[in-house]
C-alpha cells in the first residue's frame, strides 16, 4: 500500500517513522478517489521558446475543442531557454526544419 510516496504493508506497522492506520488510510484513499473524479485537471506543460511546442499548437487546439467541460486545463511553463545571439542561428535552422516537416502551422519566428 502506498501512502503519499511511502510504501506501507497492510499490518499498520511503522514505516519511515510514520505510523499508518490501514483502515483510515483505505478510507482516505477512497475519499480521495471520489474527490478526484469530481474535478479533473489536465496539466499542459509547454515552452514558448520551443519550436516543437509551436508546431503542436493545431493539435492542442483540437484537443481543447474535444475535451469534456469538466476538465480544467492548467498551463505550466517549462524550459524557457535563455535568449542569446549564439543560439539564434541554430534555432532558426530548427524552426525551418520543423516548419518544413509540419507545414501546417506558423511557428514563432521572432528570433
mmCIF file of N, CA and C in Angstrom:
data_model
loop_
_atom_site.group_PDB
_atom_site.id
_atom_site.type_symbol
_atom_site.label_atom_id
_atom_site.label_comp_id
_atom_site.label_asym_id
_atom_site.label_seq_id
_atom_site.Cartn_x
_atom_site.Cartn_y
_atom_site.Cartn_z
ATOM 1 N N UNK A 1 0.855 -1.170 0.000
ATOM 2 C CA UNK A 1 0.000 0.000 0.000
ATOM 3 C C UNK A 1 0.900 1.232 0.000
ATOM 4 N N UNK A 2 0.498 2.244 -0.731
ATOM 5 C CA UNK A 2 1.257 3.484 -0.761
ATOM 6 C C UNK A 2 0.455 4.584 -0.088
ATOM 7 N N UNK A 3 1.110 5.308 0.808
ATOM 8 C CA UNK A 3 0.536 6.492 1.426
ATOM 9 C C UNK A 3 1.435 7.635 0.986
ATOM 10 N N UNK A 4 0.911 8.512 0.173
ATOM 11 C CA UNK A 4 1.774 9.531 -0.428
ATOM 12 C C UNK A 4 2.785 8.808 -1.293
ATOM 13 N N UNK A 5 4.034 8.975 -1.002
ATOM 14 C CA UNK A 5 5.078 8.275 -1.739
ATOM 15 C C UNK A 5 5.758 7.223 -0.879
ATOM 16 N N UNK A 6 5.198 6.921 0.253
ATOM 17 C CA UNK A 6 5.794 5.956 1.169
ATOM 18 C C UNK A 6 5.055 4.636 1.068
ATOM 19 N N UNK A 7 5.817 3.547 0.921
ATOM 20 C CA UNK A 7 5.189 2.240 0.827
ATOM 21 C C UNK A 7 4.970 1.681 2.225
ATOM 22 N N UNK A 8 3.799 1.096 2.458
ATOM 23 C CA UNK A 8 3.457 0.530 3.757
ATOM 24 C C UNK A 8 2.912 -0.869 3.540
ATOM 25 N N UNK A 9 3.101 -1.735 4.527
ATOM 26 C CA UNK A 9 2.426 -3.027 4.451
ATOM 27 C C UNK A 9 1.046 -2.879 5.072
ATOM 28 N N UNK A 10 0.250 -3.925 4.987
ATOM 29 C CA UNK A 10 -1.126 -3.842 5.450
ATOM 30 C C UNK A 10 -1.284 -4.077 6.941
ATOM 31 N N UNK A 11 -0.204 -4.298 7.661
ATOM 32 C CA UNK A 11 -0.326 -4.590 9.089
ATOM 33 C C UNK A 11 -0.467 -3.327 9.931
ATOM 34 N N UNK A 12 -0.319 -2.179 9.344
ATOM 35 C CA UNK A 12 -0.395 -0.939 10.111
ATOM 36 C C UNK A 12 0.890 -0.680 10.864
ATOM 37 N N UNK A 13 1.988 -1.215 10.374
ATOM 38 C CA UNK A 13 3.263 -1.065 11.074
ATOM 39 C C UNK A 13 3.875 0.302 10.800
ATOM 40 N N UNK A 14 4.970 0.564 11.477
ATOM 41 C CA UNK A 14 5.677 1.833 11.286
ATOM 42 C C UNK A 14 6.588 1.703 10.075
ATOM 43 N N UNK A 15 6.506 2.645 9.175
ATOM 44 C CA UNK A 15 7.371 2.667 8.005
ATOM 45 C C UNK A 15 7.886 4.085 7.845
ATOM 46 N N UNK A 16 9.180 4.222 7.728
ATOM 47 C CA UNK A 16 9.830 5.528 7.567
ATOM 48 C C UNK A 16 9.388 6.492 8.655
ATOM 49 N N UNK A 17 9.253 5.972 9.881
ATOM 50 C CA UNK A 17 8.921 6.827 11.009
ATOM 51 C C UNK A 17 7.482 7.292 11.029
ATOM 52 N N UNK A 18 6.610 6.637 10.286
ATOM 53 C CA UNK A 18 5.232 7.084 10.200
ATOM 54 C C UNK A 18 4.315 5.917 10.546
ATOM 55 N N UNK A 19 3.481 6.067 11.560
ATOM 56 C CA UNK A 19 2.518 5.034 11.940
ATOM 57 C C UNK A 19 1.325 5.135 11.001
ATOM 58 N N UNK A 20 0.970 4.034 10.394
ATOM 59 C CA UNK A 20 -0.106 4.029 9.421
ATOM 60 C C UNK A 20 -1.261 3.192 9.944
ATOM 61 N N UNK A 21 -2.414 3.782 10.040
ATOM 62 C CA UNK A 21 -3.641 3.078 10.370
ATOM 63 C C UNK A 21 -4.258 2.672 9.034
ATOM 64 N N UNK A 22 -4.204 1.366 8.740
ATOM 65 C CA UNK A 22 -4.598 0.897 7.420
ATOM 66 C C UNK A 22 -6.060 1.192 7.119
ATOM 67 N N UNK A 23 -6.944 0.969 8.089
ATOM 68 C CA UNK A 23 -8.368 1.231 7.847
ATOM 69 C C UNK A 23 -8.590 2.700 7.498
ATOM 70 N N UNK A 24 -7.931 3.581 8.231
ATOM 71 C CA UNK A 24 -8.062 5.014 7.959
ATOM 72 C C UNK A 24 -7.460 5.361 6.601
ATOM 73 N N UNK A 25 -6.312 4.761 6.292
ATOM 74 C CA UNK A 25 -5.666 5.038 5.009
ATOM 75 C C UNK A 25 -6.554 4.593 3.853
ATOM 76 N N UNK A 26 -7.192 3.419 3.996
ATOM 77 C CA UNK A 26 -8.084 2.949 2.938
ATOM 78 C C UNK A 26 -9.275 3.893 2.777
ATOM 79 N N UNK A 27 -9.823 4.358 3.878
ATOM 80 C CA UNK A 27 -10.951 5.285 3.814
ATOM 81 C C UNK A 27 -10.525 6.599 3.163
ATOM 82 N N UNK A 28 -9.355 7.113 3.556
ATOM 83 C CA UNK A 28 -8.854 8.354 2.960
ATOM 84 C C UNK A 28 -8.595 8.172 1.473
ATOM 85 N N UNK A 29 -8.061 7.013 1.107
ATOM 86 C CA UNK A 29 -7.803 6.731 -0.293
ATOM 87 C C UNK A 29 -9.113 6.716 -1.075
ATOM 88 N N UNK A 30 -10.136 6.114 -0.511
ATOM 89 C CA UNK A 30 -11.446 6.069 -1.156
ATOM 90 C C UNK A 30 -12.009 7.483 -1.331
ATOM 91 N N UNK A 31 -11.918 8.281 -0.288
ATOM 92 C CA UNK A 31 -12.414 9.660 -0.367
ATOM 93 C C UNK A 31 -11.652 10.458 -1.415
ATOM 94 N N UNK A 32 -10.350 10.223 -1.487
ATOM 95 C CA UNK A 32 -9.518 10.927 -2.460
ATOM 96 C C UNK A 32 -9.981 10.610 -3.879
ATOM 97 N N UNK A 33 -10.281 9.341 -4.136
ATOM 98 C CA UNK A 33 -10.723 8.952 -5.473
ATOM 99 C C UNK A 33 -12.041 9.629 -5.829
ATOM 100 N N UNK A 34 -12.936 9.731 -4.874
ATOM 101 C CA UNK A 34 -14.207 10.405 -5.128
ATOM 102 C C UNK A 34 -13.956 11.872 -5.459
ATOM 103 N N UNK A 35 -13.109 12.506 -4.681
ATOM 104 C CA UNK A 35 -12.803 13.918 -4.912
ATOM 105 C C UNK A 35 -12.175 14.111 -6.288
ATOM 106 N N UNK A 36 -11.249 13.223 -6.633
ATOM 107 C CA UNK A 36 -10.579 13.362 -7.912
ATOM 108 C C UNK A 36 -11.543 13.181 -9.081
ATOM 109 N N UNK A 37 -12.554 12.349 -8.929
ATOM 110 C CA UNK A 37 -13.475 12.141 -10.036
ATOM 111 C C UNK A 37 -14.382 13.356 -10.253
ATOM 112 N N UNK A 38 -14.551 14.186 -9.241
ATOM 113 C CA UNK A 38 -15.404 15.362 -9.377
ATOM 114 C C UNK A 38 -14.724 16.468 -10.175
ATOM 115 N N UNK A 39 -13.451 16.652 -9.982
ATOM 116 C CA UNK A 39 -12.712 17.669 -10.723
ATOM 117 C C UNK A 39 -11.462 17.026 -11.299
ATOM 118 N N UNK A 40 -11.352 17.113 -12.604
ATOM 119 C CA UNK A 40 -10.182 16.544 -13.267
ATOM 120 C C UNK A 40 -9.352 17.682 -13.832
ATOM 121 N N UNK A 41 -8.046 17.504 -13.776
ATOM 122 C CA UNK A 41 -7.131 18.543 -14.229
ATOM 123 C C UNK A 41 -6.171 17.960 -15.249
ATOM 124 N N UNK A 42 -5.990 18.669 -16.342
ATOM 125 C CA UNK A 42 -5.002 18.322 -17.344
ATOM 126 C C UNK A 42 -3.917 19.385 -17.277
ATOM 127 N N UNK A 43 -2.686 18.965 -17.016
ATOM 128 C CA UNK A 43 -1.565 19.897 -16.957
ATOM 129 C C UNK A 43 -0.896 19.919 -18.326
ATOM 130 N N UNK A 44 -0.883 21.084 -18.928
ATOM 131 C CA UNK A 44 -0.257 21.259 -20.233
ATOM 132 C C UNK A 44 1.057 22.002 -20.005
ATOM 133 N N UNK A 45 2.157 21.280 -20.181
ATOM 134 C CA UNK A 45 3.486 21.854 -19.964
ATOM 135 C C UNK A 45 4.044 22.236 -21.333
ATOM 136 N N UNK A 46 4.413 23.490 -21.468
ATOM 137 C CA UNK A 46 4.908 23.969 -22.753
ATOM 138 C C UNK A 46 5.999 25.006 -22.537
ATOM 139 N N UNK A 47 6.709 25.267 -23.599
ATOM 140 C CA UNK A 47 7.787 26.254 -23.569
ATOM 141 C C UNK A 47 7.600 27.162 -24.782
ATOM 142 N N UNK A 48 7.299 28.433 -24.585
ATOM 143 C CA UNK A 48 7.085 29.322 -25.725
ATOM 144 C C UNK A 48 8.333 29.519 -26.583
ATOM 145 N N UNK A 49 9.473 29.076 -26.098
ATOM 146 C CA UNK A 49 10.693 29.172 -26.888
ATOM 147 C C UNK A 49 11.017 27.848 -27.583
ATOM 148 N N UNK A 50 10.115 26.871 -27.492
ATOM 149 C CA UNK A 50 10.326 25.553 -28.091
ATOM 150 C C UNK A 50 9.606 25.483 -29.432
ATOM 151 N N UNK A 51 10.347 25.226 -30.480
ATOM 152 C CA UNK A 51 9.752 25.172 -31.817
ATOM 153 C C UNK A 51 8.726 24.056 -31.938
ATOM 154 N N UNK A 52 8.988 22.916 -31.309
ATOM 155 C CA UNK A 52 8.032 21.809 -31.380
ATOM 156 C C UNK A 52 6.743 22.143 -30.629
ATOM 157 N N UNK A 53 6.840 22.940 -29.592
ATOM 158 C CA UNK A 53 5.620 23.369 -28.894
ATOM 159 C C UNK A 53 4.752 24.203 -29.823
ATOM 160 N N UNK A 54 5.379 25.059 -30.612
ATOM 161 C CA UNK A 54 4.621 25.855 -31.581
ATOM 162 C C UNK A 54 4.035 24.952 -32.654
ATOM 163 N N UNK A 55 4.771 23.947 -33.073
ATOM 164 C CA UNK A 55 4.267 23.022 -34.085
ATOM 165 C C UNK A 55 3.077 22.212 -33.566
ATOM 166 N N UNK A 56 2.990 22.045 -32.256
ATOM 167 C CA UNK A 56 1.919 21.265 -31.631
ATOM 168 C C UNK A 56 0.622 22.059 -31.471
ATOM 169 N N UNK A 57 0.670 23.370 -31.716
ATOM 170 C CA UNK A 57 -0.493 24.239 -31.473
ATOM 171 C C UNK A 57 -1.771 23.742 -32.152
ATOM 172 N N UNK A 58 -1.779 23.405 -33.447
ATOM 173 C CA UNK A 58 -3.038 22.946 -34.057
ATOM 174 C C UNK A 58 -3.593 21.685 -33.382
ATOM 175 N N UNK A 59 -2.720 20.780 -33.018
ATOM 176 C CA UNK A 59 -3.151 19.566 -32.319
ATOM 177 C C UNK A 59 -3.722 19.923 -30.961
ATOM 178 N N UNK A 60 -3.049 20.808 -30.239
ATOM 179 C CA UNK A 60 -3.525 21.221 -28.917
ATOM 180 C C UNK A 60 -4.889 21.908 -29.020
ATOM 181 N N UNK A 61 -5.071 22.737 -30.030
ATOM 182 C CA UNK A 61 -6.363 23.410 -30.210
ATOM 183 C C UNK A 61 -7.480 22.402 -30.471
ATOM 184 N N UNK A 62 -7.173 21.359 -31.240
ATOM 185 C CA UNK A 62 -8.172 20.316 -31.493
ATOM 186 C C UNK A 62 -8.485 19.548 -30.207
ATOM 187 N N UNK A 63 -7.460 19.230 -29.432
ATOM 188 C CA UNK A 63 -7.668 18.545 -28.152
ATOM 189 C C UNK A 63 -8.569 19.384 -27.260
ATOM 190 N N UNK A 64 -8.297 20.682 -27.191
ATOM 191 C CA UNK A 64 -9.105 21.567 -26.348
ATOM 192 C C UNK A 64 -10.571 21.583 -26.779
ATOM 193 N N UNK A 65 -10.812 21.578 -28.087
ATOM 194 C CA UNK A 65 -12.199 21.577 -28.577
ATOM 195 C C UNK A 65 -12.935 20.299 -28.181
ATOM 196 N N UNK A 66 -12.205 19.206 -28.044
ATOM 197 C CA UNK A 66 -12.830 17.915 -27.772
ATOM 198 C C UNK A 66 -12.808 17.523 -26.297
ATOM 199 N N UNK A 67 -12.161 18.320 -25.467
ATOM 200 C CA UNK A 67 -12.118 17.997 -24.036
ATOM 201 C C UNK A 67 -13.496 18.154 -23.400
ATOM 202 N N UNK A 68 -13.837 17.245 -22.490
ATOM 203 C CA UNK A 68 -15.084 17.433 -21.737
ATOM 204 C C UNK A 68 -15.008 18.719 -20.913
ATOM 205 N N UNK A 69 -16.154 19.325 -20.664
ATOM 206 C CA UNK A 69 -16.204 20.596 -19.935
ATOM 207 C C UNK A 69 -15.755 20.486 -18.491
ATOM 208 N N UNK A 70 -15.764 19.273 -17.926
ATOM 209 C CA UNK A 70 -15.400 19.135 -16.511
ATOM 210 C C UNK A 70 -13.901 18.968 -16.301
ATOM 211 N N UNK A 71 -13.113 19.120 -17.350
ATOM 212 C CA UNK A 71 -11.657 19.028 -17.213
ATOM 213 C C UNK A 71 -11.075 20.434 -17.220
ATOM 214 N N UNK A 72 -10.361 20.745 -16.155
ATOM 215 C CA UNK A 72 -9.691 22.046 -16.051
ATOM 216 C C UNK A 72 -8.296 21.921 -16.652
ATOM 217 N N UNK A 73 -7.912 22.867 -17.486
ATOM 218 C CA UNK A 73 -6.574 22.880 -18.074
ATOM 219 C C UNK A 73 -5.721 23.868 -17.298
ATOM 220 N N UNK A 74 -4.581 23.393 -16.825
ATOM 221 C CA UNK A 74 -3.624 24.243 -16.122
ATOM 222 C C UNK A 74 -2.370 24.305 -16.984
ATOM 223 N N UNK A 75 -1.955 25.503 -17.330
ATOM 224 C CA UNK A 75 -0.775 25.702 -18.162
ATOM 225 C C UNK A 75 0.450 25.883 -17.277
ATOM 226 N N UNK A 76 1.497 25.128 -17.590
ATOM 227 C CA UNK A 76 2.760 25.244 -16.865
ATOM 228 C C UNK A 76 3.867 25.510 -17.873
ATOM 229 N N UNK A 77 4.646 26.532 -17.613
ATOM 230 C CA UNK A 77 5.774 26.841 -18.484
ATOM 231 C C UNK A 77 6.981 26.019 -18.070
ATOM 232 N N UNK A 78 7.636 25.457 -19.044
ATOM 233 C CA UNK A 78 8.846 24.693 -18.777
ATOM 234 C C UNK A 78 9.938 25.152 -19.712
ATOM 235 N N UNK A 79 11.140 24.739 -19.438
ATOM 236 C CA UNK A 79 12.258 25.062 -20.313
ATOM 237 C C UNK A 79 12.678 26.505 -20.219
ATOM 238 N N UNK A 80 12.093 27.323 -21.067
ATOM 239 C CA UNK A 80 12.408 28.748 -21.150
ATOM 240 C C UNK A 80 13.909 28.999 -21.255
ATOM 241 N N UNK A 81 14.465 28.483 -22.340
ATOM 242 C CA UNK A 81 15.891 28.656 -22.579
ATOM 243 C C UNK A 81 16.221 30.138 -22.678
ATOM 244 N N UNK A 82 17.340 30.545 -22.131
ATOM 245 C CA UNK A 82 17.712 31.958 -22.208
ATOM 246 C C UNK A 82 18.008 32.369 -23.651
ATOM 247 N N UNK A 83 17.661 33.574 -23.983
ATOM 248 C CA UNK A 83 17.906 34.095 -25.319
ATOM 249 C C UNK A 83 19.372 34.494 -25.430
ATOM 250 N N UNK A 84 19.986 34.121 -26.543
ATOM 251 C CA UNK A 84 21.376 34.526 -26.765
ATOM 252 C C UNK A 84 21.632 34.584 -28.264
ATOM 253 N N UNK A 85 22.565 35.421 -28.660
ATOM 254 C CA UNK A 85 22.893 35.544 -30.078
ATOM 255 C C UNK A 85 23.506 34.265 -30.625
ATOM 256 N N UNK A 86 24.249 33.537 -29.780
ATOM 257 C CA UNK A 86 24.914 32.317 -30.230
ATOM 258 C C UNK A 86 23.905 31.259 -30.669
ATOM 259 N N UNK A 87 22.793 31.189 -29.991
ATOM 260 C CA UNK A 87 21.817 30.133 -30.274
ATOM 261 C C UNK A 87 20.859 30.491 -31.407
ATOM 262 N N UNK A 88 20.830 31.749 -31.828
ATOM 263 C CA UNK A 88 19.831 32.177 -32.812
ATOM 264 C C UNK A 88 19.950 31.442 -34.145
ATOM 265 N N UNK A 89 21.148 31.282 -34.662
ATOM 266 C CA UNK A 89 21.320 30.600 -35.950
ATOM 267 C C UNK A 89 20.850 29.150 -35.858
ATOM 268 N N UNK A 90 21.201 28.486 -34.778
ATOM 269 C CA UNK A 90 20.774 27.103 -34.576
ATOM 270 C C UNK A 90 19.254 27.021 -34.448
ATOM 271 N N UNK A 91 18.675 27.938 -33.701
ATOM 272 C CA UNK A 91 17.219 27.946 -33.520
ATOM 273 C C UNK A 91 16.500 28.216 -34.836
ATOM 274 N N UNK A 92 17.033 29.144 -35.641
ATOM 275 C CA UNK A 92 16.409 29.420 -36.938
ATOM 276 C C UNK A 92 16.429 28.180 -37.825
ATOM 277 N N UNK A 93 17.537 27.443 -37.791
ATOM 278 C CA UNK A 93 17.626 26.209 -38.575
ATOM 279 C C UNK A 93 16.622 25.171 -38.071
ATOM 280 N N UNK A 94 16.473 25.065 -36.745
ATOM 281 C CA UNK A 94 15.496 24.128 -36.174
ATOM 282 C C UNK A 94 14.083 24.518 -36.574
ATOM 283 N N UNK A 95 13.780 25.805 -36.489
ATOM 284 C CA UNK A 95 12.441 26.284 -36.835
ATOM 285 C C UNK A 95 12.130 25.978 -38.301
ATOM 286 N N UNK A 96 13.102 26.211 -39.190
ATOM 287 C CA UNK A 96 12.880 25.929 -40.606
ATOM 288 C C UNK A 96 12.659 24.445 -40.825
ATOM 289 N N UNK A 97 13.446 23.594 -40.180
ATOM 290 C CA UNK A 97 13.289 22.144 -40.341
ATOM 291 C C UNK A 97 11.921 21.676 -39.845
ATOM 292 N N UNK A 98 11.496 22.212 -38.721
ATOM 293 C CA UNK A 98 10.186 21.831 -38.175
ATOM 294 C C UNK A 98 9.073 22.351 -39.077
ATOM 295 N N UNK A 99 9.190 23.598 -39.524
ATOM 296 C CA UNK A 99 8.178 24.166 -40.418
ATOM 297 C C UNK A 99 8.085 23.343 -41.697
ATOM 298 N N UNK A 100 9.222 22.916 -42.235
ATOM 299 C CA UNK A 100 9.218 22.090 -43.445
ATOM 300 C C UNK A 100 8.539 20.748 -43.188
ATOM 301 N N UNK A 101 8.761 20.180 -42.009
ATOM 302 C CA UNK A 101 8.175 18.875 -41.685
ATOM 303 C C UNK A 101 6.690 18.983 -41.370
ATOM 304 N N UNK A 102 6.309 19.952 -40.564
ATOM 305 C CA UNK A 102 4.919 20.087 -40.135
ATOM 306 C C UNK A 102 4.095 20.792 -41.206
ATOM 307 N N UNK A 103 4.576 21.942 -41.625
ATOM 308 C CA UNK A 103 3.965 22.676 -42.717
ATOM 309 C C UNK A 103 2.574 23.238 -42.484
ATOM 310 N N UNK A 104 1.942 22.919 -41.379
ATOM 311 C CA UNK A 104 0.550 23.326 -41.192
ATOM 312 C C UNK A 104 0.370 24.403 -40.149
ATOM 313 N N UNK A 105 1.442 24.857 -39.558
ATOM 314 C CA UNK A 105 1.308 25.865 -38.518
ATOM 315 C C UNK A 105 2.404 26.906 -38.672
ATOM 316 N N UNK A 106 2.091 28.108 -38.297
ATOM 317 C CA UNK A 106 3.077 29.182 -38.330
ATOM 318 C C UNK A 106 3.859 29.148 -37.025
ATOM 319 N N UNK A 107 5.137 28.947 -37.115
ATOM 320 C CA UNK A 107 5.964 28.888 -35.916
ATOM 321 C C UNK A 107 6.392 30.284 -35.501
ATOM 322 N N UNK A 108 6.798 30.389 -34.261
ATOM 323 C CA UNK A 108 7.284 31.653 -33.728
ATOM 324 C C UNK A 108 8.613 31.967 -34.398
ATOM 325 N N UNK A 109 8.634 32.976 -35.226
ATOM 326 C CA UNK A 109 9.861 33.335 -35.945
ATOM 327 C C UNK A 109 10.422 34.652 -35.442
ATOM 328 N N UNK A 110 10.223 34.909 -34.179
ATOM 329 C CA UNK A 110 10.673 36.174 -33.597
ATOM 330 C C UNK A 110 12.176 36.219 -33.425
ATOM 331 N N UNK A 111 12.849 35.090 -33.596
ATOM 332 C CA UNK A 111 14.302 35.073 -33.393
ATOM 333 C C UNK A 111 15.022 35.762 -34.508
#
